[in-house]
Amino acid sequence: MRKVGEIVVIFLAFLMVQNVKCELKDSCERGDQKIKRYLLYDVNPGEGFNLRRDVYIRIANLVRKLIKVDNWVLVLPPWGNLYHWQNVQYGLYAPWKNFFDVASLNKWIPVIEFDDYLKAEGSKVGSAYILQHYAEGWTGRWEEKYDKKPCIQKHNFHHRVGLDGSWFGQTWGTEIQVQNFTCLSIQGQASTLLPLIKQDLKSRSILIGRAETILHDEYGGKWYWAARQSMRFANHLQEEATRFRKNQLDSDDVHDKTEVKEDWRDTKIKRGAAVGGPYISVHLRRKDFIRARGDEVPTLKRAAQQIKNLLKKENLTTAFIATDAPTEDFQDLTTLLSGYKVVHYEPHPDFFQLWNDGGIAIVDQIVCSHARYFIGSYESTFSFRIQEEREILGFHENTTFNRLCGKKASCEQPAKWRIVY
Ligand SMILES: Nc1nc2c(ncn2[C@@H]2O[C@H](COP(=O)(O)OP(=O)(O)O)[C@@H](O)[C@H]2O)c(=O)[nH]1
Ligand SMILES: *[C@@H]1O[C@H](CO)[C@@H](O)[C@H](O)[C@H]1NC(C)=O
Ligand SMILES: *[C@@H]1O[C@H](CO)[C@@H](O)[C@H](O)[C@H]1NC(C)=O
Ligand SMILES: *[C@@H]1O[C@H](CO)[C@@H](O)[C@H](O)[C@H]1NC(C)=O
Ligand SMILES: [Mg+2]
C-alpha cells in the first residue's frame, strides 16, 4: 500500500513538474501543436522606409536564431504615415503585403502580419523592451551589454493603476496591453538580445521597441543576403514596373538578362550576367538631403552634366530619373538634358489610390534596378536598396556602386557590398 502511495506521489510530482515546465517554457508540446511565440518590433517613427527594410533584416536574423530553440514567429510592423509619405493619411497603416511578397518572406523565417497577430492573440503582449542607448554614451572599449534602465526617450506607453500593473500604448493604431514594460539600454547587435529573450520564458509575445538601436550581426554577410533575397516586392508592384519598362524603356527581362527564379532559394547569381535595359537610371535624392548633406548633393546643373557624361560613356540616349524632387525641378532637369530622352514614372491615379507613395517609390526602385547602369545619391538607403537589388539580379559591380558627386568634380564612390552565399 505504501508503495502505491509513493508511486502516486511521484506521479503527481511528475505531472506538476511537467505543468510548471509548460507554464515556464511556452514551447511545451500540446499534442503535436507546438505553442507559438511571437516577436514584435517597432522602429523610431522618424525613420524612412528603406532604413526600416534594413532593420527587418537585423530582426529577421535574430528570429532565425530563436527558432532553433522555440517556435517563434516574427510579427511584421505595419507601415504608417512615414515622414516622406505625404499622401498617406495620419493613423492609417498598411500591411506588408502591400509592398512585399509575404509568402517569399515566409520561406526564410515564419512571419505574420500584425492584423493576423491581433486575430490570433488579441491586443496583448507579455513583455515590451524599449531599446535605448546608454545615457552616459559609449563607455570605454566596445563590449556587448544591456541593462534595464529608466526610460530616456519618449515612448507611447503609460501605466494604468489597478489593472495588474499593466502598461498600455498605441501601437500601429491599436491599443496594446503590455504586462511587463522595460526600457533597456543596449550596446550591441541583434544577437545581443538572445539571452534576454531566452530568459523571458513567461512571455509568449515580446515587443522590441526602437529596434534600430541594435546593429546587424553581420552586415553584408551570408545571412544578411539570404534575408535580403527573401524580401521580394509584391507582384502588383513588379507587374506595374514590368509594364512601364516595356512601354517606356524598351526593357524586358529576357533581353535584359534579368530573369529570376520563382523561388529566390534556387537562385545562384552569375555576376556580370545581367545586361539591363537600354537606359541609365539615376536616383536623385533631394528634399531633406539638400539641407542635411549639402556639399554632397549636386545642383540640378551638375547632376545633368554627370548624367550626360554617363550617357555618352554608355553609348545610350535614355535616362530614367527617380527622384523625390518637386515637378518643377524635374522639368528643369529635363531641359538641361535636352537632346536626350528623359523618363520619369508617373502612376495612373487608380494605381496611386491603391498603393500610394510607398508603392510608387518601389516601382521607381525596380525600374532603377533593371537599367544598364545605375547612379545613386550619397548615403541614401533608397539608393543602397537599389544596389542590393542589382547585386541579386547579377549586374557587374561597376554598373551599380556609383553615386552622383556634389560640389567636388570627383568624389568617393559607395562601398561595394557584394552578394555572398
Ligand atoms: N517615388 C520616389 N520616392 C522617393 C525617391 N527618393 C526618396 N523618396 C521617398 O523618400 C523616402 C526616403 O526615405 P528613405 O527610404 O529613408 O531613404 P533615404 O532617406 O534616402 O535614406 C523614400 O522612402 C520615398 O518615400 C524617389 O526617387 N522616388
Ligand atoms: C513580469 O515580471 C514579474 C516580475 O519580474 C514576473 O514575476 C512575471 O512573471 C512577468 N510576467 C511576464 C508575462 O513576463
Ligand atoms: C552606339 O550605339 C549605336 C546605336 O545603338 C551603335 O550603332 C553604335 O555602334 C554604338 N557605338 C559603340 C561605340 O558602341
Ligand atoms: C570596372 O572598373 C574598374 C575600375 O575603374 C576597371 O579597372 C575595370 O576594367 C572595370 N571592369 C569592367 C568589366 O568594366
Ligand atoms: Mg531616411
Short mmCIF file of C-alpha atoms in Angstrom, two decimals, residues 33 53 59 69 102 127 154 169 175 179 205 208 217 231 304 312 320 373 402 410:
data_model
loop_
_atom_site.label_atom_id
_atom_site.label_comp_id
_atom_site.label_asym_id
_atom_site.label_seq_id
_atom_site.Cartn_x
_atom_site.Cartn_y
_atom_site.Cartn_z
CA GLN A 33 0.92 21.53 -31.76
CA ARG A 53 13.86 47.37 -44.53
CA ILE A 59 15.49 41.31 -36.51
CA VAL A 69 15.09 26.71 -29.76
CA VAL A 102 4.88 37.81 -47.75
CA SER A 127 6.88 41.93 -22.29
CA LYS A 154 9.70 59.48 -25.33
CA GLY A 169 0.22 52.07 -25.52
CA GLU A 175 -4.03 49.95 -28.02
CA GLN A 179 2.30 43.07 -18.83
CA SER A 205 4.91 37.55 -27.05
CA ILE A 208 11.17 45.16 -29.09
CA ASP A 217 25.05 40.58 -36.62
CA MET A 231 12.37 40.45 -49.40
CA ALA A 304 22.64 66.97 -65.57
CA LYS A 312 27.94 59.24 -73.65
CA PHE A 320 15.33 57.15 -66.23
CA TYR A 373 23.87 51.42 -65.46
CA ASN A 402 28.04 54.67 -58.27
CA SER A 410 35.15 63.63 -58.34
#
